Amino acid sequence: MTKELERMKEIEERKGELRKEIAEGKADEKRLAEIKKEAEALSSEQDEFRSKMDLEKNLEPAAVPAQKRNEQNADSAAEKFRKTNRMSIPMFKESRAVLVSSGKLATPTVVSTEIGELPQVISSIVDDVDTIDATGTGEWTFPYKTEDAEVDDVTEGEEIGGTGAKFDKVAISPSEWGVLDEVSNQVNKMTNVAYASAVQNSAYLALRKKAKVKITNAILNSKLAETRTGIKIDQDYVRMVVLGFDSDESVAGGTKLYINKADLAALGKVRGTNDKKALFDIEFDDENNGKIKEGGTVIPFSINSTVPEGTQIYGQPKAVKMLLWGDYEVSTDQGGDYFKRNMMGVRGLATAGADLVKYHGMQLIKQADA
């Protein structure tokens, strides 16, 4: 309670005492005059406080109360996490969910408690796929077409030929994805919010790594992925990749190449036959994404270390569905071996599932002939 509010309370209490004194009928004319004078002074002081409080309220930015509430909520949640060593964070309330969105709750304010991190860039395949909130549901089934209908000539008097389209389905069931990471026990010296941020960030990055591996392996092992072999990393690579995807009469949009750094480096070494200059222009949009250009042909790409050397993944990432069931949970442990090494164990758990749900929606491009 502010000093102004405390004084307002005191004034109301004093007014009550004066009213009681008048009601008792014991005050003479002199005392009544004194009570009147004091009451006027109290009312005047009260009016000044109210006027000042109204002015402050009118001058206060509209976002301040909400900001204060958010700060208080964050600090309260962080304090609770520090006491219980467990927190649950909504996946779909932080701008595209924790597995697909970055950012800390707060930035550490004391330089001495900041921790030097290893590079933490994760392949954007986590963000590129179609993410679905499956909270409150069970297994999801996705139907897909394997063959289009075929039309045949019709001869009068004979049975109509041709064949109908063929369909199949793929099911994605919830499974628990867990990761175990470590942070320095020095985070204990941070404020509650900074502490919670450091621990959550560790679990978040580890879960993104796990999601990247799960999604990539789901594509590599999917029976729906088309495998193309003998696609050499040479002067024809870009055209072979782009023109070899989709139907015979179209070049699909929304496509992307997922490639490891070794194969990307090999692509950068390809030289033209005449001037011996690099044939492909490789431009980076950020640390993980970029474009491979050859003339008017452009392939967006993302570096992905889970894709094995000699293999690339190409296609429409939205053909992959990643389902998330509920919040992700973070817990910590400072005992046992962690205690001996002055470290803190951070465990992140998420219930999720991912798979390719479109027939030949992604291709496996392999340099080997088989």
Short mmCIF file of N, CA and C in Angstrom, two decimals, residues 192-312:
data_model
loop_
_atom_site.label_atom_id
_atom_site.label_comp_id
_atom_site.label_asym_id
_atom_site.label_seq_id
_atom_site.Cartn_x
_atom_site.Cartn_y
_atom_site.Cartn_z
N ASN A 192 15.00 -14.74 -9.92
CA ASN A 192 14.06 -15.81 -10.23
C ASN A 192 13.74 -15.90 -11.72
N VAL A 193 13.44 -14.74 -12.32
CA VAL A 193 13.06 -14.73 -13.73
C VAL A 193 14.23 -15.12 -14.62
N ALA A 194 15.43 -14.60 -14.34
CA ALA A 194 16.61 -14.94 -15.13
C ALA A 194 16.96 -16.41 -14.99
N TYR A 195 16.81 -16.93 -13.78
CA TYR A 195 17.06 -18.34 -13.51
C TYR A 195 16.11 -19.22 -14.33
N ALA A 196 14.81 -18.92 -14.27
CA ALA A 196 13.81 -19.69 -15.01
C ALA A 196 14.07 -19.59 -16.50
N SER A 197 14.49 -18.41 -16.96
CA SER A 197 14.77 -18.22 -18.38
C SER A 197 15.93 -19.09 -18.84
N ALA A 198 17.01 -19.12 -18.05
CA ALA A 198 18.19 -19.91 -18.42
C ALA A 198 17.85 -21.40 -18.52
N VAL A 199 17.10 -21.89 -17.55
CA VAL A 199 16.73 -23.31 -17.53
C VAL A 199 15.76 -23.63 -18.67
N GLN A 200 14.74 -22.78 -18.85
CA GLN A 200 13.76 -23.02 -19.91
C GLN A 200 14.42 -22.98 -21.28
N ASN A 201 15.34 -22.03 -21.48
CA ASN A 201 16.01 -21.90 -22.77
C ASN A 201 16.81 -23.16 -23.08
N SER A 202 17.45 -23.72 -22.06
CA SER A 202 18.22 -24.96 -22.24
C SER A 202 17.31 -26.09 -22.70
N ALA A 203 16.18 -26.25 -22.02
CA ALA A 203 15.24 -27.33 -22.37
C ALA A 203 14.61 -27.08 -23.72
N TYR A 204 14.29 -25.82 -24.01
CA TYR A 204 13.66 -25.47 -25.28
C TYR A 204 14.56 -25.82 -26.46
N LEU A 205 15.83 -25.46 -26.38
CA LEU A 205 16.76 -25.75 -27.46
C LEU A 205 16.96 -27.26 -27.62
N ALA A 206 17.04 -27.96 -26.50
CA ALA A 206 17.21 -29.41 -26.56
C ALA A 206 15.98 -30.08 -27.19
N LEU A 207 14.79 -29.58 -26.87
CA LEU A 207 13.58 -30.13 -27.45
C LEU A 207 13.49 -29.83 -28.95
N ARG A 208 13.96 -28.67 -29.36
CA ARG A 208 13.99 -28.35 -30.79
C ARG A 208 14.94 -29.30 -31.52
N LYS A 209 16.08 -29.59 -30.90
CA LYS A 209 17.01 -30.55 -31.50
C LYS A 209 16.34 -31.92 -31.66
N LYS A 210 15.65 -32.34 -30.60
CA LYS A 210 14.95 -33.63 -30.65
C LYS A 210 13.88 -33.62 -31.73
N ALA A 211 13.12 -32.53 -31.82
CA ALA A 211 12.08 -32.42 -32.83
C ALA A 211 12.68 -32.47 -34.23
N LYS A 212 13.82 -31.80 -34.43
CA LYS A 212 14.50 -31.81 -35.73
C LYS A 212 14.90 -33.23 -36.13
N VAL A 213 15.46 -33.97 -35.18
CA VAL A 213 15.88 -35.34 -35.45
C VAL A 213 14.68 -36.23 -35.75
N LYS A 214 13.61 -36.09 -34.95
CA LYS A 214 12.41 -36.92 -35.15
C LYS A 214 11.78 -36.66 -36.51
N ILE A 215 11.64 -35.40 -36.88
CA ILE A 215 11.01 -35.04 -38.16
C ILE A 215 11.86 -35.55 -39.32
N THR A 216 13.16 -35.30 -39.25
CA THR A 216 14.05 -35.70 -40.34
C THR A 216 14.06 -37.21 -40.51
N ASN A 217 14.17 -37.94 -39.41
CA ASN A 217 14.18 -39.40 -39.50
C ASN A 217 12.85 -39.95 -39.98
N ALA A 218 11.75 -39.28 -39.63
CA ALA A 218 10.43 -39.71 -40.10
C ALA A 218 10.38 -39.64 -41.62
N ILE A 219 10.96 -38.60 -42.21
CA ILE A 219 10.99 -38.48 -43.67
C ILE A 219 11.91 -39.53 -44.27
N LEU A 220 13.10 -39.67 -43.70
CA LEU A 220 14.09 -40.63 -44.23
C LEU A 220 13.56 -42.06 -44.22
N ASN A 221 12.70 -42.37 -43.24
CA ASN A 221 12.20 -43.75 -43.11
C ASN A 221 10.76 -43.93 -43.61
N SER A 222 10.19 -42.90 -44.19
CA SER A 222 8.80 -42.97 -44.62
C SER A 222 8.65 -43.75 -45.93
N LYS A 223 7.64 -44.59 -45.98
CA LYS A 223 7.34 -45.32 -47.22
C LYS A 223 6.69 -44.40 -48.26
N LEU A 224 6.28 -43.22 -47.82
CA LEU A 224 5.66 -42.27 -48.74
C LEU A 224 6.68 -41.42 -49.48
N ALA A 225 7.92 -41.38 -48.99
CA ALA A 225 8.96 -40.57 -49.63
C ALA A 225 9.45 -41.27 -50.89
N GLU A 226 9.61 -40.50 -51.94
CA GLU A 226 10.13 -41.05 -53.20
C GLU A 226 11.66 -41.00 -53.16
N THR A 227 12.31 -42.08 -53.56
CA THR A 227 13.77 -42.13 -53.57
C THR A 227 14.28 -42.02 -55.00
N ARG A 228 15.18 -41.07 -55.21
CA ARG A 228 15.82 -40.90 -56.52
C ARG A 228 17.32 -41.11 -56.34
N THR A 229 17.88 -42.02 -57.10
CA THR A 229 19.29 -42.38 -56.95
C THR A 229 20.10 -41.87 -58.14
N GLY A 230 21.41 -41.83 -57.93
CA GLY A 230 22.32 -41.45 -59.01
C GLY A 230 22.26 -39.97 -59.37
N ILE A 231 21.80 -39.13 -58.46
CA ILE A 231 21.75 -37.68 -58.72
C ILE A 231 23.08 -37.08 -58.24
N LYS A 232 24.01 -36.90 -59.14
CA LYS A 232 25.34 -36.46 -58.76
C LYS A 232 25.36 -34.97 -58.41
N ILE A 233 26.29 -34.63 -57.53
CA ILE A 233 26.51 -33.22 -57.21
C ILE A 233 27.46 -32.67 -58.26
N ASP A 234 26.87 -32.24 -59.37
CA ASP A 234 27.64 -31.70 -60.48
C ASP A 234 26.89 -30.53 -61.10
N GLN A 235 27.25 -30.17 -62.31
CA GLN A 235 26.65 -29.00 -62.96
C GLN A 235 25.16 -29.16 -63.25
N ASP A 236 24.64 -30.37 -63.23
CA ASP A 236 23.23 -30.61 -63.52
C ASP A 236 22.36 -30.75 -62.26
N TYR A 237 22.98 -30.65 -61.09
CA TYR A 237 22.27 -30.97 -59.85
C TYR A 237 20.99 -30.15 -59.65
N VAL A 238 21.07 -28.84 -59.75
CA VAL A 238 19.92 -27.98 -59.46
C VAL A 238 18.76 -28.30 -60.39
N ARG A 239 19.02 -28.41 -61.68
CA ARG A 239 17.94 -28.70 -62.63
C ARG A 239 17.37 -30.10 -62.41
N MET A 240 18.22 -31.06 -62.08
CA MET A 240 17.73 -32.42 -61.84
C MET A 240 16.81 -32.46 -60.62
N VAL A 241 17.17 -31.72 -59.59
CA VAL A 241 16.37 -31.71 -58.37
C VAL A 241 15.03 -31.03 -58.61
N VAL A 242 15.08 -29.83 -59.18
CA VAL A 242 13.84 -29.05 -59.36
C VAL A 242 12.90 -29.71 -60.35
N LEU A 243 13.42 -30.12 -61.49
CA LEU A 243 12.56 -30.68 -62.54
C LEU A 243 12.18 -32.14 -62.28
N GLY A 244 12.85 -32.75 -61.31
CA GLY A 244 12.52 -34.16 -61.02
C GLY A 244 11.45 -34.32 -59.96
N PHE A 245 10.91 -33.21 -59.46
CA PHE A 245 9.89 -33.27 -58.42
C PHE A 245 8.53 -32.93 -58.99
N ASP A 246 7.50 -33.52 -58.43
CA ASP A 246 6.10 -33.28 -58.80
C ASP A 246 5.76 -34.03 -60.09
N SER A 247 4.65 -33.67 -60.71
CA SER A 247 4.15 -34.41 -61.86
C SER A 247 4.94 -34.09 -63.12
N ASP A 248 4.60 -34.78 -64.19
CA ASP A 248 5.32 -34.60 -65.46
C ASP A 248 5.06 -33.24 -66.08
N GLU A 249 4.01 -32.55 -65.64
CA GLU A 249 3.64 -31.30 -66.30
C GLU A 249 3.59 -30.11 -65.34
N SER A 250 4.27 -30.23 -64.23
CA SER A 250 4.27 -29.11 -63.28
C SER A 250 5.55 -29.09 -62.46
N VAL A 251 5.86 -27.90 -61.95
CA VAL A 251 6.96 -27.73 -60.99
C VAL A 251 6.33 -27.16 -59.73
N ALA A 252 6.32 -27.95 -58.69
CA ALA A 252 5.58 -27.59 -57.47
C ALA A 252 6.22 -26.40 -56.75
N GLY A 253 5.37 -25.64 -56.06
CA GLY A 253 5.84 -24.55 -55.23
C GLY A 253 5.95 -25.00 -53.78
N GLY A 254 6.47 -24.12 -52.95
CA GLY A 254 6.60 -24.43 -51.52
C GLY A 254 7.62 -25.51 -51.22
N THR A 255 8.62 -25.66 -52.07
CA THR A 255 9.62 -26.73 -51.90
C THR A 255 10.87 -26.19 -51.22
N LYS A 256 11.63 -27.12 -50.65
CA LYS A 256 12.87 -26.75 -49.96
C LYS A 256 13.82 -27.94 -49.93
N LEU A 257 15.10 -27.65 -49.91
CA LEU A 257 16.13 -28.68 -49.86
C LEU A 257 16.74 -28.71 -48.47
N TYR A 258 16.90 -29.90 -47.89
CA TYR A 258 17.54 -30.08 -46.59
C TYR A 258 18.83 -30.86 -46.85
N ILE A 259 19.95 -30.25 -46.50
CA ILE A 259 21.25 -30.76 -46.92
C ILE A 259 22.26 -30.57 -45.79
N ASN A 260 23.21 -31.50 -45.65
CA ASN A 260 24.24 -31.33 -44.62
C ASN A 260 25.36 -30.43 -45.15
N LYS A 261 26.20 -29.96 -44.26
CA LYS A 261 27.22 -28.98 -44.64
C LYS A 261 28.25 -29.55 -45.60
N ALA A 262 28.57 -30.83 -45.47
CA ALA A 262 29.57 -31.44 -46.35
C ALA A 262 29.08 -31.44 -47.80
N ASP A 263 27.83 -31.82 -48.00
CA ASP A 263 27.28 -31.86 -49.36
C ASP A 263 27.07 -30.44 -49.91
N LEU A 264 26.74 -29.50 -49.02
CA LEU A 264 26.60 -28.11 -49.46
C LEU A 264 27.95 -27.56 -49.91
N ALA A 265 28.99 -27.92 -49.18
CA ALA A 265 30.35 -27.50 -49.55
C ALA A 265 30.74 -28.11 -50.90
N ALA A 266 30.38 -29.38 -51.11
CA ALA A 266 30.68 -30.04 -52.38
C ALA A 266 29.96 -29.35 -53.54
N LEU A 267 28.74 -28.90 -53.27
CA LEU A 267 27.97 -28.18 -54.30
C LEU A 267 28.65 -26.85 -54.63
N GLY A 268 29.21 -26.22 -53.61
CA GLY A 268 29.90 -24.95 -53.83
C GLY A 268 31.19 -25.08 -54.62
N LYS A 269 31.72 -26.29 -54.69
CA LYS A 269 32.97 -26.53 -55.43
C LYS A 269 32.75 -26.80 -56.91
N VAL A 270 31.50 -27.00 -57.31
CA VAL A 270 31.22 -27.29 -58.71
C VAL A 270 31.59 -26.09 -59.56
N ARG A 271 32.39 -26.32 -60.60
CA ARG A 271 32.88 -25.25 -61.45
C ARG A 271 32.30 -25.36 -62.86
N GLY A 272 32.19 -24.21 -63.52
CA GLY A 272 31.74 -24.19 -64.90
C GLY A 272 32.81 -24.75 -65.82
N THR A 273 32.41 -25.20 -66.99
CA THR A 273 33.37 -25.82 -67.91
C THR A 273 34.26 -24.81 -68.61
N ASN A 274 33.82 -23.58 -68.74
CA ASN A 274 34.59 -22.59 -69.49
C ASN A 274 35.46 -21.70 -68.60
N ASP A 275 34.79 -20.91 -67.73
CA ASP A 275 35.56 -19.95 -66.93
C ASP A 275 36.07 -20.52 -65.61
N LYS A 276 35.65 -21.73 -65.29
CA LYS A 276 36.09 -22.40 -64.06
C LYS A 276 35.66 -21.68 -62.78
N LYS A 277 34.69 -20.80 -62.89
CA LYS A 277 34.15 -20.14 -61.71
C LYS A 277 33.08 -21.02 -61.06
N ALA A 278 32.77 -20.72 -59.80
CA ALA A 278 31.72 -21.48 -59.11
C ALA A 278 30.44 -21.38 -59.91
N LEU A 279 29.83 -22.52 -60.20
CA LEU A 279 28.63 -22.54 -61.05
C LEU A 279 27.40 -22.08 -60.29
N PHE A 280 27.32 -22.44 -59.00
CA PHE A 280 26.13 -22.12 -58.22
C PHE A 280 26.42 -20.97 -57.24
N ASP A 281 25.49 -20.03 -57.18
CA ASP A 281 25.56 -18.97 -56.17
C ASP A 281 24.84 -19.46 -54.92
N ILE A 282 25.56 -19.54 -53.81
CA ILE A 282 24.97 -19.97 -52.54
C ILE A 282 24.90 -18.76 -51.62
N GLU A 283 23.68 -18.29 -51.39
CA GLU A 283 23.46 -17.11 -50.56
C GLU A 283 22.74 -17.51 -49.28
N PHE A 284 23.16 -16.94 -48.16
CA PHE A 284 22.57 -17.25 -46.86
C PHE A 284 21.61 -16.14 -46.43
N ASP A 285 20.41 -16.52 -46.04
CA ASP A 285 19.43 -15.59 -45.48
C ASP A 285 19.67 -15.39 -43.99
N ASP A 286 20.14 -16.44 -43.32
CA ASP A 286 20.50 -16.40 -41.91
C ASP A 286 21.51 -17.51 -41.66
N GLU A 287 21.73 -17.86 -40.40
CA GLU A 287 22.76 -18.87 -40.10
C GLU A 287 22.42 -20.26 -40.64
N ASN A 288 21.14 -20.53 -40.88
CA ASN A 288 20.73 -21.88 -41.25
C ASN A 288 20.12 -21.98 -42.65
N ASN A 289 19.54 -20.92 -43.13
CA ASN A 289 18.78 -20.96 -44.38
C ASN A 289 19.43 -20.11 -45.46
N GLY A 290 19.15 -20.50 -46.70
CA GLY A 290 19.68 -19.74 -47.82
C GLY A 290 19.07 -20.18 -49.13
N LYS A 291 19.73 -19.78 -50.22
CA LYS A 291 19.24 -20.11 -51.56
C LYS A 291 20.40 -20.55 -52.43
N ILE A 292 20.17 -21.57 -53.24
CA ILE A 292 21.13 -22.02 -54.24
C ILE A 292 20.60 -21.56 -55.59
N LYS A 293 21.39 -20.77 -56.30
CA LYS A 293 20.93 -20.18 -57.56
C LYS A 293 21.79 -20.63 -58.74
N GLU A 294 21.10 -20.94 -59.83
CA GLU A 294 21.78 -21.19 -61.10
C GLU A 294 20.94 -20.53 -62.18
N GLY A 295 21.41 -19.38 -62.65
CA GLY A 295 20.62 -18.64 -63.61
C GLY A 295 19.29 -18.23 -63.00
N GLY A 296 18.19 -18.63 -63.64
CA GLY A 296 16.87 -18.30 -63.13
C GLY A 296 16.28 -19.35 -62.23
N THR A 297 17.02 -20.41 -61.94
CA THR A 297 16.53 -21.49 -61.08
C THR A 297 17.05 -21.30 -59.66
N VAL A 298 16.13 -21.33 -58.70
CA VAL A 298 16.50 -21.08 -57.30
C VAL A 298 15.95 -22.20 -56.42
N ILE A 299 16.78 -22.71 -55.52
CA ILE A 299 16.35 -23.72 -54.55
C ILE A 299 16.57 -23.17 -53.14
N PRO A 300 15.50 -22.92 -52.38
CA PRO A 300 15.69 -22.60 -50.96
C PRO A 300 16.25 -23.82 -50.23
N PHE A 301 17.14 -23.61 -49.26
CA PHE A 301 17.71 -24.74 -48.54
C PHE A 301 17.85 -24.44 -47.06
N SER A 302 17.99 -25.52 -46.30
CA SER A 302 18.27 -25.43 -44.87
C SER A 302 19.33 -26.47 -44.54
N ILE A 303 20.34 -26.07 -43.79
CA ILE A 303 21.37 -27.03 -43.37
C ILE A 303 20.78 -27.93 -42.29
N ASN A 304 20.96 -29.24 -42.45
CA ASN A 304 20.40 -30.20 -41.50
C ASN A 304 21.41 -31.32 -41.28
N SER A 305 21.99 -31.37 -40.10
CA SER A 305 23.05 -32.34 -39.81
C SER A 305 22.53 -33.76 -39.67
N THR A 306 21.22 -33.94 -39.49
CA THR A 306 20.66 -35.29 -39.36
C THR A 306 20.56 -35.99 -40.71
N VAL A 307 20.52 -35.23 -41.79
CA VAL A 307 20.51 -35.82 -43.13
C VAL A 307 21.90 -36.37 -43.41
N PRO A 308 22.03 -37.66 -43.74
CA PRO A 308 23.36 -38.25 -43.92
C PRO A 308 24.07 -37.72 -45.16
N GLU A 309 25.39 -37.75 -45.13
CA GLU A 309 26.18 -37.31 -46.28
C GLU A 309 25.89 -38.21 -47.47
N GLY A 310 25.74 -37.60 -48.64
CA GLY A 310 25.40 -38.36 -49.84
C GLY A 310 23.91 -38.49 -50.06
N THR A 311 23.12 -37.86 -49.18
CA THR A 311 21.66 -37.86 -49.30
C THR A 311 21.14 -36.46 -48.98
N GLN A 312 20.14 -36.02 -49.74
CA GLN A 312 19.45 -34.78 -49.43
C GLN A 312 17.95 -35.04 -49.43
#
